[in-house]
Amino acid sequence: MTAERARITVFDTTLRDGEQSPGCSMNQQEKLRLAHQLDRLGVDVIEAGFPIASDGDFESVKAIAAAVRRPIIAGLARACRPDIERAWEALRDAARPRIHVFLATSDIHLQYKLRITRDQCVEQARESIRFAKSLCDDVEFSPEDATRTDPEFLCRVLDAVVEAGATTLNIPDTVGYTVPSEFGDLIKTIRQRVKGIENVTISAHCHNDLGMAVANALAAVAAGARQVECTINGIGERAGNASLEEIVMAMRVRPDRFAYETGVVGEQIFAASQMLSEITGVPVQPNKAITGRNAFAHEAGIHQDGVLKNPLTYEIMTPQSVGVPDSKLVLGKHSGRHALGIRCEQLGYQFDRRALDDIYRRFVRLADKIKHVEDHHLLELIRDTHKPSGSATPLIEKIVPTQAAVVNAPTVTPEAAPEPAKPFPIAPHTNPFGAPLPVHGDSHHEQTQQEDYLWGV
Ligand code: KIV
Ligand code: ZN
């Protein structure tokens, strides 16, 4: 019998906190497009914007509230009447509206930014939640800079807002300062001390200044938080917010450690990431976990060899599970003969061992000069290797061609060879994960394994 897994609410703030990152602002049409994708992705809450911030943001929140009906639509407001009224105006037509009110609670913010006392802070928090509650049933409160707030005082503020009607208490690590064990302890303290806490949802909102946003969010969940606030590709203020895809996939890949579930449709993750990047023009860092272009790419020969035999050797999740079409074998100087042979087959050429050796020697020299050997380089190299009169490009070093046989392959002439820029002309055999399978009955395979290893590492 499998144990019950707690359901975690995924609160996506790509359109609000994410949009606050440099170069990531979006217009109404773009926000609406992304909101529909977040809906397909299955997030529970979309924080659509900060309505008082600008007329454009107000209109965007209003448009999303009208068009996206399944998830809760949240709008941010400072702890004051004009902000809350404006947020409500934008949200009131939503099928499931939420007003999200925030007020800083750390001494440094009270003293230098807000210039109010602790007592004034408690009263302002209480009053603003009362007012928000008079407009909307679903009210979230965030004590900004909670992780640098005196825990005693933090609990006092939280007591006041729960009593005033807050339904979610979001605990922000606004400046990305906390560490997992400390953040987990803070959540436990809140659970133990805040009156009425059993009737509200505790949420974690982590920033990534020390690269620990996802770890902190997961620690909060382990300590009892049941909502995580996050963004696609981890975009957000400064170093960003906790990344949605990393939190969700950590729970999926390691249910033994994180026995929680979300409503996120994994197969929509990559599309959401690509859409965001396309809209903002901000590329995804290549080695970004889950959504970076290298997340499922394998260049080292020994890795390529393993992945071709069984993807699980070097992949802890399938590319398809997050909507990435296929794992990519990147051909570079670390690649082995096995991967080269597979790619040649995908391009429509199957060589016997001697022919592949010829190509492989030239491939390695080429890969030494350029970072990635693209398909058109490879096609040129194939043509050149098997056509004595073929002209060499400056990139490809000429070698004495052999009479090596080309088995089961189209005749390699410039006319017959596929166009360089075209997609793979022959569908390779694939394994259940969609990665190409090695050719069976390859009697040379065992002998070449060691050489692949030596070439590849
Ligand atoms: O980081 C933060 O403190 C915030 C709040 C407004 C929730 O984004
Ligand atoms: Zn934030």
Short mmCIF file of C-alpha atoms and ligand atoms in Angstrom, two decimals:
data_model
loop_
_atom_site.label_atom_id
_atom_site.label_comp_id
_atom_site.label_asym_id
_atom_site.label_seq_id
_atom_site.Cartn_x
_atom_site.Cartn_y
_atom_site.Cartn_z
CA MET A 1 0.00 0.00 0.00
CA THR A 2 1.41 3.41 -0.90
CA ALA A 3 1.33 6.18 1.67
CA GLU A 4 -0.85 9.20 1.04
CA ARG A 5 1.15 12.00 -0.55
CA ALA A 6 0.37 15.55 0.58
CA ARG A 7 -0.83 17.89 -2.16
CA ILE A 8 1.27 21.03 -2.58
CA THR A 9 -0.28 24.18 -4.02
CA VAL A 10 1.88 25.61 -6.79
CA PHE A 11 1.67 29.41 -6.79
CA ASP A 12 3.29 30.75 -9.93
CA THR A 13 4.59 34.31 -9.73
CA THR A 14 6.34 34.48 -13.12
CA LEU A 15 3.97 37.27 -14.16
CA ARG A 16 4.61 39.32 -11.02
CA ASP A 17 7.91 38.62 -9.20
CA GLY A 18 9.38 37.06 -12.33
CA GLU A 19 8.43 40.06 -14.37
CA GLN A 20 10.35 42.24 -11.91
CA SER A 21 13.64 40.82 -13.16
CA PRO A 22 15.64 43.02 -15.51
CA GLY A 23 14.61 42.63 -19.14
CA CYS A 24 11.60 40.44 -18.32
CA SER A 25 8.72 42.90 -18.41
CA MET A 26 5.77 41.79 -20.52
CA ASN A 27 2.85 43.58 -22.10
CA GLN A 28 -0.77 42.58 -21.69
CA GLN A 29 -0.93 40.34 -24.72
CA GLU A 30 2.27 38.54 -23.70
CA LYS A 31 1.10 38.08 -20.14
CA LEU A 32 -2.20 36.68 -21.33
CA ARG A 33 -0.44 34.23 -23.63
CA LEU A 34 1.79 33.03 -20.83
CA ALA A 35 -1.13 32.85 -18.39
CA HIS A 36 -2.89 30.41 -20.75
CA GLN A 37 0.27 28.30 -20.85
CA LEU A 38 0.49 28.37 -17.03
CA ASP A 39 -3.10 27.14 -17.02
CA ARG A 40 -2.15 24.25 -19.34
CA LEU A 41 0.83 23.60 -17.07
CA GLY A 42 -1.62 23.02 -14.23
CA VAL A 43 -0.44 25.57 -11.66
CA ASP A 44 -2.93 26.22 -8.86
CA VAL A 45 -2.44 29.96 -8.49
CA ILE A 46 -1.30 32.54 -11.03
CA GLU A 47 -0.07 35.79 -9.52
CA ALA A 48 -0.94 37.93 -12.51
CA GLY A 49 0.60 41.23 -11.42
CA PHE A 50 0.70 44.22 -9.09
CA PRO A 51 -2.34 46.24 -10.20
CA ILE A 52 -1.40 49.54 -8.52
CA ALA A 53 2.04 49.50 -10.15
CA SER A 54 0.83 50.73 -13.55
CA ASP A 55 -2.28 50.96 -15.70
CA GLY A 56 -0.75 48.32 -17.95
CA ASP A 57 -0.37 45.88 -15.08
CA PHE A 58 -3.89 46.62 -13.90
CA GLU A 59 -5.28 45.84 -17.35
CA SER A 60 -3.20 42.68 -17.61
CA VAL A 61 -4.49 41.34 -14.29
CA LYS A 62 -8.04 42.20 -15.31
CA ALA A 63 -7.69 40.49 -18.69
CA ILE A 64 -6.18 37.34 -17.13
CA ALA A 65 -8.90 37.27 -14.47
CA ALA A 66 -11.53 37.36 -17.21
CA ALA A 67 -9.93 34.81 -19.52
CA VAL A 68 -8.25 32.19 -17.32
CA ARG A 69 -10.91 30.56 -15.21
CA ARG A 70 -9.50 27.37 -13.65
CA PRO A 71 -6.66 28.57 -11.41
CA ILE A 72 -6.88 31.11 -8.63
CA ILE A 73 -5.81 34.53 -9.93
CA ALA A 74 -3.90 36.62 -7.41
CA GLY A 75 -2.98 40.30 -7.45
CA LEU A 76 -0.39 41.92 -5.21
CA ALA A 77 -1.03 44.91 -2.96
CA ARG A 78 0.93 46.80 -0.33
CA ALA A 79 -0.76 46.94 3.07
CA CYS A 80 -2.81 50.05 2.35
CA ARG A 81 -6.30 50.84 1.10
CA PRO A 82 -5.53 52.28 -2.36
CA ASP A 83 -3.44 49.24 -3.30
CA ILE A 84 -5.99 46.76 -2.02
CA GLU A 85 -8.87 48.56 -3.73
CA ARG A 86 -7.00 48.63 -7.02
CA ALA A 87 -6.12 44.96 -6.73
CA TRP A 88 -9.73 44.08 -6.05
CA GLU A 89 -10.93 46.15 -8.99
CA ALA A 90 -8.63 44.15 -11.26
CA LEU A 91 -9.56 40.81 -9.71
CA ARG A 92 -13.24 41.05 -8.99
CA ASP A 93 -14.34 39.28 -12.19
CA ALA A 94 -12.03 36.32 -11.64
CA ALA A 95 -13.65 32.93 -11.09
CA ARG A 96 -11.37 32.49 -8.05
CA PRO A 97 -9.78 35.81 -6.95
CA ARG A 98 -7.09 36.20 -4.29
CA ILE A 99 -5.76 39.44 -2.81
CA HIS A 100 -2.11 39.15 -1.78
CA VAL A 101 -1.10 41.79 0.77
CA PHE A 102 2.49 42.32 1.89
CA LEU A 103 4.18 44.38 4.58
CA ALA A 104 7.81 44.28 5.66
CA THR A 105 8.44 43.08 9.21
CA SER A 106 12.24 43.07 9.69
CA ASP A 107 13.69 45.87 11.80
CA ILE A 108 15.91 47.04 8.97
CA HIS A 109 12.87 47.50 6.70
CA LEU A 110 10.74 49.05 9.44
CA GLN A 111 13.44 51.50 10.44
CA TYR A 112 14.90 52.55 7.09
CA LYS A 113 12.26 51.83 4.48
CA LEU A 114 8.89 52.21 6.18
CA ARG A 115 9.95 54.34 9.16
CA ILE A 116 7.35 52.78 11.43
CA THR A 117 7.56 51.04 14.80
CA ARG A 118 6.85 47.38 15.41
CA ASP A 119 3.51 48.25 17.02
CA GLN A 120 2.53 50.32 14.00
CA CYS A 121 3.52 47.42 11.77
CA VAL A 122 1.23 45.00 13.62
CA GLU A 123 -1.68 47.43 13.39
CA GLN A 124 -1.12 48.16 9.70
CA ALA A 125 -0.97 44.45 8.91
CA ARG A 126 -4.15 43.76 10.88
CA GLU A 127 -6.10 46.64 9.33
CA SER A 128 -5.07 45.86 5.78
CA ILE A 129 -6.07 42.22 6.08
CA ARG A 130 -9.41 43.19 7.62
CA PHE A 131 -10.03 45.48 4.69
CA ALA A 132 -8.95 42.92 2.08
CA LYS A 133 -11.14 40.33 3.76
CA SER A 134 -14.15 42.64 3.50
CA LEU A 135 -13.71 42.45 -0.29
CA CYS A 136 -12.50 38.92 -0.95
CA ASP A 137 -12.65 35.60 0.92
CA ASP A 138 -9.25 34.44 -0.23
CA VAL A 139 -6.56 36.67 1.32
CA GLU A 140 -2.83 35.98 1.50
CA PHE A 141 -0.43 37.86 3.74
CA SER A 142 3.35 38.10 3.28
CA PRO A 143 5.64 39.53 5.97
CA GLU A 144 8.34 40.81 3.64
CA ASP A 145 11.91 39.95 4.73
CA ALA A 146 10.50 37.36 7.14
CA THR A 147 13.78 35.47 7.37
CA ARG A 148 15.55 38.53 8.81
CA THR A 149 12.69 39.32 11.17
CA ASP A 150 12.85 38.59 14.90
CA PRO A 151 10.84 35.29 15.05
CA GLU A 152 9.04 36.46 18.20
CA PHE A 153 7.81 39.58 16.42
CA LEU A 154 7.06 37.66 13.23
CA CYS A 155 4.69 35.38 15.17
CA ARG A 156 3.02 38.43 16.71
CA VAL A 157 2.29 39.87 13.25
CA LEU A 158 1.09 36.50 11.98
CA ASP A 159 -1.24 36.07 14.98
CA ALA A 160 -2.80 39.43 14.12
CA VAL A 161 -3.36 38.70 10.42
CA VAL A 162 -4.76 35.21 11.03
CA GLU A 163 -7.22 36.72 13.46
CA ALA A 164 -8.09 39.36 10.84
CA GLY A 165 -8.96 36.67 8.29
CA ALA A 166 -5.83 35.78 6.26
CA THR A 167 -6.21 32.34 4.68
CA THR A 168 -2.61 31.90 3.50
CA LEU A 169 0.54 32.97 5.34
CA ASN A 170 3.37 33.31 2.88
CA ILE A 171 6.87 33.40 4.41
CA PRO A 172 9.24 35.23 2.06
CA ASP A 173 12.98 34.87 2.13
CA THR A 174 13.01 38.20 0.31
CA VAL A 175 16.77 38.59 0.05
CA GLY A 176 17.71 34.91 -0.38
CA TYR A 177 19.52 34.87 2.95
CA THR A 178 18.30 31.76 4.70
CA VAL A 179 19.54 28.16 4.47
CA PRO A 180 17.40 25.00 4.39
CA SER A 181 17.76 23.89 8.02
CA GLU A 182 17.10 27.40 9.34
CA PHE A 183 14.12 27.98 7.05
CA GLY A 184 12.62 24.61 8.00
CA ASP A 185 12.99 25.55 11.68
CA LEU A 186 11.27 28.87 11.08
CA ILE A 187 8.30 27.13 9.47
CA LYS A 188 8.12 24.73 12.43
CA THR A 189 8.22 27.65 14.87
CA ILE A 190 5.34 29.32 13.03
CA ARG A 191 3.35 26.10 13.10
CA GLN A 192 3.91 25.75 16.83
CA ARG A 193 3.33 29.33 17.90
CA VAL A 194 0.83 31.11 15.65
CA LYS A 195 -2.73 30.96 16.93
CA GLY A 196 -5.21 29.49 14.47
CA ILE A 197 -2.42 28.25 12.18
CA GLU A 198 -4.25 24.96 11.64
CA ASN A 199 -6.86 26.83 9.60
CA VAL A 200 -4.46 28.54 7.21
CA THR A 201 -2.02 27.41 4.55
CA ILE A 202 1.66 28.13 5.11
CA SER A 203 3.54 29.11 1.98
CA ALA A 204 7.24 29.51 1.10
CA HIS A 205 8.57 32.24 -1.17
CA CYS A 206 12.31 31.88 -1.69
CA HIS A 207 14.82 33.98 -3.57
CA ASN A 208 18.01 32.59 -4.98
CA ASP A 209 20.75 34.99 -3.91
CA LEU A 210 22.81 32.16 -2.40
CA GLY A 211 21.60 29.58 -4.91
CA MET A 212 19.43 27.86 -2.29
CA ALA A 213 15.92 28.95 -3.26
CA VAL A 214 14.73 25.51 -4.34
CA ALA A 215 16.42 23.73 -1.42
CA ASN A 216 14.87 26.23 0.98
CA ALA A 217 11.41 25.82 -0.55
CA LEU A 218 11.68 22.04 -0.25
CA ALA A 219 12.85 22.34 3.36
CA ALA A 220 9.80 24.50 4.08
CA VAL A 221 7.53 21.86 2.56
CA ALA A 222 9.19 19.16 4.66
CA ALA A 223 8.50 21.33 7.72
CA GLY A 224 4.81 21.71 6.90
CA ALA A 225 4.41 24.41 4.26
CA ARG A 226 1.76 23.40 1.73
CA GLN A 227 2.18 26.12 -0.88
CA VAL A 228 5.33 27.03 -2.82
CA GLU A 229 5.77 30.27 -4.71
CA CYS A 230 7.96 29.94 -7.74
CA THR A 231 8.63 31.04 -11.32
CA ILE A 232 9.31 29.42 -14.68
CA ASN A 233 13.07 29.22 -15.33
CA GLY A 234 13.55 30.69 -11.83
CA ILE A 235 13.31 34.26 -13.12
CA GLY A 236 12.79 37.04 -10.60
CA GLU A 237 14.38 39.90 -8.70
CA ARG A 238 18.21 39.79 -8.67
CA ALA A 239 19.23 36.10 -8.72
CA GLY A 240 15.64 35.05 -9.20
CA ASN A 241 12.98 33.03 -7.42
CA ALA A 242 12.76 29.32 -6.73
CA SER A 243 12.30 27.58 -10.04
CA LEU A 244 8.94 25.88 -10.54
CA GLU A 245 10.30 23.09 -12.71
CA GLU A 246 13.05 22.22 -10.23
CA ILE A 247 10.69 22.02 -7.25
CA VAL A 248 8.13 19.96 -9.14
CA MET A 249 10.65 17.56 -10.65
CA ALA A 250 12.50 17.11 -7.35
CA MET A 251 9.21 15.84 -5.93
CA ARG A 252 8.61 13.61 -8.97
CA VAL A 253 12.08 12.16 -9.25
CA ARG A 254 12.60 11.71 -5.47
CA PRO A 255 9.23 10.72 -3.99
CA ASP A 256 11.21 8.71 -1.46
CA ARG A 257 12.50 12.02 -0.03
CA PHE A 258 9.68 14.38 -1.00
CA ALA A 259 6.42 12.50 -0.69
CA TYR A 260 4.30 15.29 -2.13
CA GLU A 261 2.36 15.82 -5.26
CA THR A 262 1.39 18.81 -7.35
CA GLY A 263 -1.08 19.36 -10.15
CA VAL A 264 1.65 20.35 -12.57
CA VAL A 265 1.60 18.62 -15.95
CA GLY A 266 5.29 17.81 -16.42
CA GLU A 267 4.99 17.53 -20.18
CA GLN A 268 4.08 21.24 -20.38
CA ILE A 269 7.20 22.46 -18.56
CA PHE A 270 9.46 22.83 -21.56
CA ALA A 271 6.80 24.63 -23.60
CA ALA A 272 6.29 27.11 -20.73
CA SER A 273 10.03 27.67 -20.43
CA GLN A 274 10.45 28.22 -24.16
CA MET A 275 7.45 30.53 -24.36
CA LEU A 276 8.77 32.68 -21.52
CA SER A 277 12.18 32.90 -23.10
CA GLU A 278 10.71 33.74 -26.47
CA ILE A 279 8.45 36.46 -25.03
CA THR A 280 11.10 38.14 -22.88
CA GLY A 281 14.02 37.54 -25.21
CA VAL A 282 15.98 36.32 -22.18
CA PRO A 283 17.62 33.00 -23.02
CA VAL A 284 17.62 30.10 -20.59
CA GLN A 285 21.06 29.45 -19.13
CA PRO A 286 22.31 26.38 -21.09
CA ASN A 287 23.04 24.33 -17.99
CA LYS A 288 19.81 25.31 -16.21
CA ALA A 289 18.35 22.23 -14.51
CA ILE A 290 15.34 20.75 -16.35
CA THR A 291 14.86 23.49 -18.97
CA GLY A 292 18.39 24.40 -20.14
CA ARG A 293 19.38 23.19 -23.60
CA ASN A 294 22.11 21.01 -22.08
CA ALA A 295 19.90 19.45 -19.41
CA PHE A 296 19.45 16.33 -21.54
CA ALA A 297 22.47 16.67 -23.81
CA HIS A 298 25.41 14.29 -23.55
CA GLU A 299 28.76 15.03 -25.06
CA ALA A 300 31.29 12.86 -23.25
CA GLY A 301 31.82 9.60 -25.11
CA ILE A 302 31.36 7.40 -22.09
CA HIS A 303 28.09 9.17 -21.27
CA GLN A 304 26.82 8.96 -24.83
CA ASP A 305 27.64 5.29 -24.95
CA GLY A 306 25.76 4.68 -21.69
CA VAL A 307 22.71 6.73 -22.68
CA LEU A 308 22.45 4.94 -26.00
CA LYS A 309 22.43 1.60 -24.22
CA ASN A 310 20.05 2.71 -21.51
CA PRO A 311 19.10 6.37 -20.92
CA LEU A 312 18.81 5.75 -17.20
CA THR A 313 22.59 5.41 -16.98
CA TYR A 314 22.95 9.20 -17.12
CA GLU A 315 19.39 10.55 -17.06
CA ILE A 316 17.38 10.62 -13.84
CA MET A 317 14.22 11.63 -15.65
CA THR A 318 13.16 11.30 -19.25
CA PRO A 319 13.27 14.38 -21.47
CA GLN A 320 9.70 13.53 -22.49
CA SER A 321 8.53 13.75 -18.86
CA VAL A 322 9.21 17.50 -18.95
CA GLY A 323 8.18 17.96 -22.56
CA VAL A 324 11.66 18.00 -24.12
CA PRO A 325 11.31 16.22 -27.46
CA ASP A 326 14.41 14.02 -27.20
CA SER A 327 17.74 13.79 -25.44
CA LYS A 328 20.47 15.22 -27.60
CA LEU A 329 23.81 13.68 -28.31
CA VAL A 330 26.11 16.63 -28.77
CA LEU A 331 28.98 15.73 -31.03
CA GLY A 332 32.16 17.33 -29.80
CA LYS A 333 35.72 16.38 -29.04
CA HIS A 334 34.62 14.19 -26.13
CA SER A 335 32.28 12.10 -28.19
CA GLY A 336 32.93 8.47 -28.91
CA ARG A 337 32.72 6.32 -32.02
CA HIS A 338 29.46 4.79 -30.85
CA ALA A 339 27.64 8.15 -30.78
CA LEU A 340 29.19 9.18 -34.09
CA GLY A 341 27.97 5.96 -35.71
CA ILE A 342 24.45 6.51 -34.39
CA ARG A 343 24.36 10.07 -35.64
CA CYS A 344 25.58 8.95 -39.07
CA GLU A 345 22.75 6.44 -39.12
CA GLN A 346 20.28 9.13 -38.17
CA LEU A 347 21.59 11.07 -41.14
CA GLY A 348 21.07 8.07 -43.35
CA TYR A 349 24.53 6.49 -43.49
CA GLN A 350 25.56 3.20 -42.01
CA PHE A 351 29.24 2.36 -42.18
CA ASP A 352 31.23 -0.75 -41.52
CA ARG A 353 33.89 -0.52 -38.90
CA ARG A 354 36.78 0.55 -41.13
CA ALA A 355 34.74 3.26 -42.76
CA LEU A 356 33.58 4.52 -39.42
CA ASP A 357 37.18 4.53 -38.17
CA ASP A 358 38.16 6.79 -41.07
CA ILE A 359 35.37 9.18 -40.38
CA TYR A 360 35.98 9.07 -36.69
CA ARG A 361 39.67 10.05 -37.04
CA ARG A 362 38.76 13.07 -39.11
CA PHE A 363 35.83 13.87 -36.86
CA VAL A 364 38.12 14.07 -33.81
CA ARG A 365 40.50 16.42 -35.59
CA LEU A 366 37.60 18.60 -36.65
CA ALA A 367 36.05 18.58 -33.18
CA ASP A 368 39.37 19.76 -31.81
CA LYS A 369 39.04 22.89 -33.92
CA ILE A 370 35.36 23.70 -33.49
CA LYS A 371 33.24 23.30 -30.41
CA HIS A 372 30.30 21.36 -31.75
CA VAL A 373 30.24 19.27 -34.87
CA GLU A 374 26.88 20.06 -36.42
CA ASP A 375 25.09 17.75 -38.85
CA HIS A 376 26.15 19.76 -41.88
CA HIS A 377 29.82 19.45 -40.85
CA LEU A 378 29.35 15.73 -40.48
CA LEU A 379 27.67 15.39 -43.84
CA GLU A 380 30.50 17.27 -45.46
CA LEU A 381 32.99 15.12 -43.71
CA ILE A 382 31.22 11.95 -44.85
CA ARG A 383 31.15 13.14 -48.42
CA ASP A 384 34.73 14.18 -48.30
CA THR A 385 35.99 10.99 -46.74
CA HIS A 386 34.39 8.84 -49.38
CA LYS A 387 34.99 10.96 -52.40
CA PRO A 388 38.65 11.28 -53.39
CA SER A 389 38.01 14.29 -55.56
CA GLY A 390 35.86 16.07 -52.97
CA SER A 391 37.12 19.44 -52.00
CA ALA A 392 38.01 20.04 -48.40
CA THR A 393 36.78 23.12 -46.59
CA PRO A 394 39.23 25.06 -44.46
CA LEU A 395 37.64 23.48 -41.39
CA ILE A 396 37.99 19.90 -42.46
CA GLU A 397 41.46 18.55 -42.71
CA LYS A 398 42.06 16.42 -45.79
CA ILE A 399 43.10 12.84 -45.26
CA VAL A 400 43.81 10.10 -47.74
CA PRO A 401 40.43 8.51 -48.34
CA THR A 402 40.10 4.78 -48.08
CA GLN A 403 38.00 2.39 -50.09
CA ALA A 404 35.98 1.68 -46.98
CA ALA A 405 32.62 0.16 -47.64
CA VAL A 406 29.43 1.98 -46.93
CA VAL A 407 26.89 -0.58 -45.85
CA ASN A 408 23.15 -0.27 -46.41
CA ALA A 409 23.52 3.36 -47.15
CA PRO A 410 22.72 5.71 -49.94
CA THR A 411 25.62 6.24 -52.31
CA VAL A 412 27.63 9.04 -50.86
CA THR A 413 27.79 11.61 -53.55
CA PRO A 414 27.16 15.29 -53.12
CA GLU A 415 23.98 14.88 -55.15
CA ALA A 416 22.64 11.93 -53.18
CA ALA A 417 23.61 13.16 -49.75
CA PRO A 418 20.89 14.83 -47.72
CA GLU A 419 20.85 18.61 -47.59
CA PRO A 420 22.88 19.81 -44.64
CA ALA A 421 20.20 21.87 -42.98
CA LYS A 422 17.46 19.26 -43.21
CA PRO A 423 16.26 17.27 -40.21
CA PHE A 424 17.32 13.68 -39.87
CA PRO A 425 16.13 11.89 -43.00
CA ILE A 426 15.85 8.40 -41.54
CA ALA A 427 13.87 7.75 -38.40
CA PRO A 428 16.20 5.79 -36.13
CA HIS A 429 15.05 2.94 -33.94
CA THR A 430 14.21 4.42 -30.59
CA ASN A 431 13.97 3.09 -27.08
CA PRO A 432 10.91 3.74 -24.88
CA PHE A 433 12.35 7.15 -23.95
CA GLY A 434 12.66 8.12 -27.58
CA ALA A 435 16.47 8.01 -27.63
CA PRO A 436 18.03 6.21 -30.59
CA LEU A 437 19.00 2.63 -29.98
CA PRO A 438 22.37 1.20 -30.92
CA VAL A 439 22.34 -1.06 -33.97
CA HIS A 440 21.91 -4.64 -32.90
CA GLY A 441 24.29 -7.31 -33.97
CA ASP A 442 27.22 -4.91 -34.00
CA SER A 443 29.95 -7.49 -33.63
CA HIS A 444 32.60 -4.81 -33.20
CA HIS A 445 30.86 -3.13 -30.40
CA GLU A 446 32.72 -4.76 -27.57
CA GLN A 447 36.10 -4.13 -29.13
CA THR A 448 35.31 -0.49 -29.75
CA GLN A 449 33.99 0.15 -26.28
CA GLN A 450 37.40 0.63 -24.74
CA GLU A 451 38.53 2.80 -27.64
CA ASP A 452 35.39 4.90 -27.31
CA TYR A 453 36.20 5.36 -23.70
CA LEU A 454 39.75 6.45 -24.43
CA TRP A 455 38.70 8.78 -27.19
CA GLY A 456 35.81 10.12 -25.26
CA VAL A 457 37.28 10.99 -21.90
O1 KIV B 1 10.20 38.58 -2.06
C1 KIV B 1 9.23 39.07 -1.47
O2 KIV B 1 9.26 39.37 -0.28
C2 KIV B 1 8.02 39.28 -2.26
C3 KIV B 1 6.78 39.61 -1.50
C4 KIV B 1 6.03 40.71 -2.14
C5 KIV B 1 5.96 38.35 -1.35
O3 KIV B 1 8.02 39.11 -3.44
ZN ZN B 2 9.77 37.90 -4.05
#
